Coordinates of C-alpha atoms in Angstrom, one line a residue:
M1 CA 21.9 22.5 -3.6
T2 CA 24.2 20.1 -2.5
L3 CA 21.4 17.8 -0.6
L4 CA 22.4 14.7 -2.4
K5 CA 26.2 15.5 -3.0
D6 CA 27.9 12.7 -4.3
Q7 CA 25.3 10.2 -3.4
R8 CA 23.9 7.6 -6.0
V9 CA 20.6 7.7 -7.4
L10 CA 18.7 5.3 -9.3
V11 CA 15.2 6.1 -11.2
I12 CA 13.5 3.2 -12.8
G13 CA 11.2 5.1 -15.4
G14 CA 13.8 7.8 -15.3
S15 CA 13.4 8.8 -19.1
S16 CA 10.1 10.9 -19.1
G17 CA 7.3 12.1 -17.0
I18 CA 7.8 12.5 -13.2
G19 CA 10.8 9.9 -13.5
L20 CA 12.7 12.4 -15.5
A21 CA 11.9 15.4 -13.2
V22 CA 13.1 13.1 -10.4
A23 CA 16.6 12.7 -12.0
E24 CA 16.8 16.4 -13.0
A25 CA 16.0 17.3 -9.1
A26 CA 18.6 14.7 -8.1
V27 CA 21.4 15.9 -10.3
A28 CA 20.6 19.7 -9.3
A29 CA 20.9 18.4 -5.6
G30 CA 24.4 17.1 -6.5
A31 CA 23.6 13.3 -7.2
H32 CA 25.2 10.9 -9.3
V33 CA 22.4 9.6 -11.4
T34 CA 21.3 6.8 -13.3
I35 CA 18.1 6.2 -15.2
A36 CA 16.5 3.2 -16.3
S37 CA 13.7 2.3 -18.6
R38 CA 12.7 -0.3 -21.2
S39 CA 13.5 2.0 -24.4
Q40 CA 17.3 3.0 -25.4
D41 CA 15.8 5.7 -27.4
K42 CA 14.2 7.6 -24.6
L43 CA 17.0 7.0 -22.4
L44 CA 19.8 8.8 -24.7
A45 CA 17.2 11.7 -25.1
A46 CA 17.0 11.8 -21.7
I47 CA 20.9 11.5 -21.1
E48 CA 21.4 14.2 -23.3
K49 CA 19.1 16.5 -21.5
L50 CA 20.3 15.5 -18.0
G51 CA 24.1 16.2 -18.9
P52 CA 27.5 14.9 -17.8
G53 CA 27.5 12.7 -15.1
T54 CA 24.5 10.7 -15.4
D55 CA 24.4 7.0 -16.6
S56 CA 21.4 4.8 -18.3
A57 CA 20.5 1.5 -18.2
V58 CA 17.6 -0.6 -20.2
L59 CA 15.7 -2.4 -17.6
D60 CA 12.5 -4.0 -17.9
T61 CA 11.2 -4.6 -14.2
T62 CA 8.7 -7.5 -15.5
D63 CA 12.1 -9.4 -16.0
E64 CA 13.3 -10.8 -12.7
L65 CA 17.0 -12.0 -13.9
S66 CA 17.6 -8.9 -15.7
L67 CA 17.0 -7.0 -12.6
Q68 CA 19.2 -9.1 -10.0
S69 CA 21.9 -9.1 -12.9
F70 CA 21.8 -5.2 -13.0
F71 CA 21.7 -5.2 -9.2
V72 CA 24.8 -7.6 -8.7
S73 CA 26.6 -5.7 -11.3
R74 CA 26.4 -2.3 -9.5
K75 CA 27.4 -0.6 -6.0
A76 CA 24.8 -0.3 -3.7
F77 CA 22.7 2.8 -4.5
D78 CA 22.1 5.4 -1.9
H79 CA 18.1 6.0 -3.1
V80 CA 16.3 4.1 -5.9
V81 CA 13.1 5.7 -7.0
V82 CA 10.6 3.6 -9.0
S83 CA 8.0 5.7 -11.3
A84 CA 8.1 2.9 -14.3
A85 CA 4.5 1.5 -15.0
Q86 CA 2.4 0.6 -18.2
T87 CA -1.3 0.3 -16.6
P88 CA -4.4 0.1 -18.7
T89 CA -7.4 1.2 -17.3
G90 CA -11.1 1.3 -17.5
P91 CA -14.4 0.2 -15.9
L92 CA -13.8 -3.5 -14.3
R93 CA -16.4 -5.1 -16.7
K94 CA -14.9 -3.6 -19.4
L95 CA -11.1 -4.0 -19.3
A96 CA -9.9 -7.4 -20.3
L97 CA -8.6 -9.4 -17.7
T98 CA -5.5 -9.7 -19.6
D99 CA -5.2 -6.0 -19.3
A100 CA -6.1 -6.1 -15.9
Q101 CA -3.2 -8.7 -14.8
A102 CA -0.8 -6.9 -17.1
A103 CA -1.6 -3.6 -15.2
M104 CA -0.9 -5.3 -11.6
E105 CA 2.1 -7.2 -13.1
S106 CA 3.9 -3.9 -14.2
K107 CA 3.0 -1.3 -11.6
F108 CA 2.8 -3.5 -8.2
W109 CA 4.8 -6.6 -9.5
G110 CA 7.2 -4.6 -11.1
A111 CA 7.9 -2.2 -7.8
Y112 CA 8.3 -5.5 -5.7
R113 CA 10.6 -7.1 -7.7
V114 CA 12.6 -4.2 -7.8
A115 CA 12.5 -4.0 -3.9
R116 CA 13.5 -7.4 -4.1
A117 CA 16.5 -7.0 -6.0
A118 CA 17.8 -3.8 -5.2
R119 CA 21.0 -3.1 -3.2
I120 CA 20.5 -0.2 -1.3
A121 CA 22.9 1.5 1.3
E122 CA 22.4 1.0 4.9
R123 CA 20.9 4.7 5.3
G124 CA 19.2 4.9 1.9
S125 CA 15.9 4.8 0.6
L126 CA 13.1 3.5 -1.7
T127 CA 10.5 5.6 -3.1
L128 CA 7.6 4.2 -5.3
I129 CA 5.2 6.3 -6.9
S130 CA 1.4 5.3 -6.3
G131 CA -1.6 7.8 -6.7
Y132 CA -4.4 9.7 -5.1
L133 CA -7.0 6.8 -6.3
S134 CA -6.0 4.6 -3.6
E135 CA -7.8 7.0 -1.4
R136 CA -10.6 8.4 -3.5
P137 CA -11.3 5.8 -5.8
S138 CA -12.8 6.3 -9.5
A139 CA -15.5 4.2 -10.8
S140 CA -14.0 4.2 -14.1
S141 CA -10.5 3.4 -12.8
V142 CA -11.1 0.9 -9.7
L143 CA -8.2 -1.4 -10.6
Q144 CA -5.7 1.8 -10.5
G145 CA -6.7 2.6 -6.8
A146 CA -6.2 -0.9 -6.1
I147 CA -2.9 -1.3 -7.4
N148 CA -1.9 2.2 -5.5
A149 CA -3.4 1.2 -2.5
A150 CA -1.3 -2.1 -2.8
L151 CA 1.7 -0.2 -3.5
E152 CA 1.5 2.0 -0.5
G153 CA 0.5 -1.1 1.9
L154 CA 3.6 -2.6 0.5
A155 CA 6.0 0.3 1.4
R156 CA 4.6 0.5 4.6
G157 CA 5.5 -3.1 5.0
L158 CA 8.9 -3.1 3.8
A159 CA 9.9 -0.2 5.8
L160 CA 10.0 -2.4 8.6
E161 CA 11.5 -5.3 6.9
F162 CA 14.2 -3.4 5.3
S163 CA 15.2 -1.0 8.3
P164 CA 17.2 1.0 8.4
V165 CA 16.6 1.7 4.7
R166 CA 13.7 4.0 4.5
V167 CA 10.8 2.9 2.3
N168 CA 8.2 5.4 1.4
T169 CA 5.5 6.5 -1.3
V170 CA 4.5 9.6 -3.0
S171 CA 0.8 9.9 -4.3
P172 CA 0.2 12.3 -7.3
G173 CA -2.9 13.4 -8.5
L174 CA -3.5 14.5 -12.2
I175 CA 0.1 15.4 -13.5
D176 CA 0.7 17.0 -17.0
T177 CA 3.0 14.1 -18.5
P178 CA 3.5 12.5 -21.8
L179 CA 0.8 10.0 -20.7
W180 CA -1.4 12.3 -22.2
S181 CA 0.4 13.1 -25.4
K182 CA -2.0 10.7 -27.5
M183 CA -4.9 13.0 -26.8
A184 CA -5.6 15.9 -28.9
D185 CA -4.4 19.2 -27.9
D186 CA -7.8 20.8 -27.6
A187 CA -9.2 17.8 -25.9
K188 CA -6.4 17.5 -23.3
A189 CA -6.5 21.5 -22.9
A190 CA -10.3 21.1 -22.0
M191 CA -9.6 18.1 -20.0
F192 CA -7.2 19.7 -17.7
S193 CA -9.1 22.8 -17.6
R194 CA -12.3 21.1 -16.0
V195 CA -10.1 19.1 -13.5
S196 CA -8.3 22.0 -12.2
E197 CA -11.6 24.1 -11.7
N198 CA -12.7 21.3 -9.6
L199 CA -9.6 21.2 -7.4
P200 CA -8.7 23.3 -4.2
A201 CA -5.7 24.2 -6.0
K202 CA -7.1 25.4 -9.1
T203 CA -4.2 24.0 -11.3
I204 CA -2.8 20.9 -12.4
G205 CA 0.3 19.3 -11.3
K206 CA 3.6 19.0 -13.0
P207 CA 6.3 16.7 -13.0
E208 CA 8.5 18.8 -11.0
H209 CA 6.0 19.0 -7.9
I210 CA 6.1 15.5 -7.4
A211 CA 10.0 15.4 -8.1
K212 CA 10.2 17.8 -5.0
A213 CA 8.2 15.5 -2.8
V214 CA 10.4 12.4 -3.9
L215 CA 13.6 14.7 -2.9
F216 CA 12.1 15.5 0.3
L217 CA 11.5 11.5 1.5
M218 CA 15.1 10.9 0.1
T219 CA 16.5 13.7 2.4
T220 CA 14.7 13.4 5.4
P221 CA 16.3 10.6 7.4
F222 CA 13.1 10.8 10.0
A223 CA 10.4 9.8 6.9
T224 CA 9.6 6.1 6.4
G225 CA 6.7 4.2 6.0
S226 CA 5.2 7.4 5.0
N227 CA 3.1 8.4 1.8
V228 CA 3.3 12.0 0.7
R229 CA 0.3 12.8 -1.2
V230 CA 0.6 16.0 -4.0
D231 CA -2.9 16.2 -5.8
G232 CA -4.1 19.5 -5.8
G233 CA -6.5 18.4 -3.2
G234 CA -8.2 16.0 -5.4
A235 CA -8.7 13.2 -2.5
I236 CA -10.9 15.6 -0.8
A237 CA -12.4 17.7 -3.3

């Protein structure tokens, strides 16, 4: 595939999970890919997996000055994807306010800072990863839904402000990523089985499913201000 031949793609949060799957798909489509995250060790492991022609950078989306310095030192990217986030969750009255603020700081304000600092080619794109809880709230994850809805609103507004740069969101459902690695294997398998039985698609999402949606938005010049939900039908179940 050459859909992204010789284009420059930056994936923030590209060292694992959805971000790494996006990086792999972009490499396969012919792009020159740079992955960024806070962990040098994870970046090194991911670069080894991605192979030659890829680059990495240690970036913290909560650090405005480092983001600005990074983008000033690089040529404009054709496409920027933001999947990085650390988001503690729980019922509103049980989740510590400091944890709630940290979640918003990471996922919403992190993406906001990237959008503010990023240098993107005129006909390029910015893609943010939100989540289906923006449309189907959970009683135990109210904050997550609010953050995702805020990201989607941000993207729609930026699609107007940044035009002709295109700005979109991809909204995943439950995805089998390293996020769940702290769970015991049997508990995780039981949870995935229970959730998949309740989904119309009868399956749990994989990072590569979300990567395909991101590449669709990168390579479709008519897509901006859009939200592509890939959730196995979770929002309608």
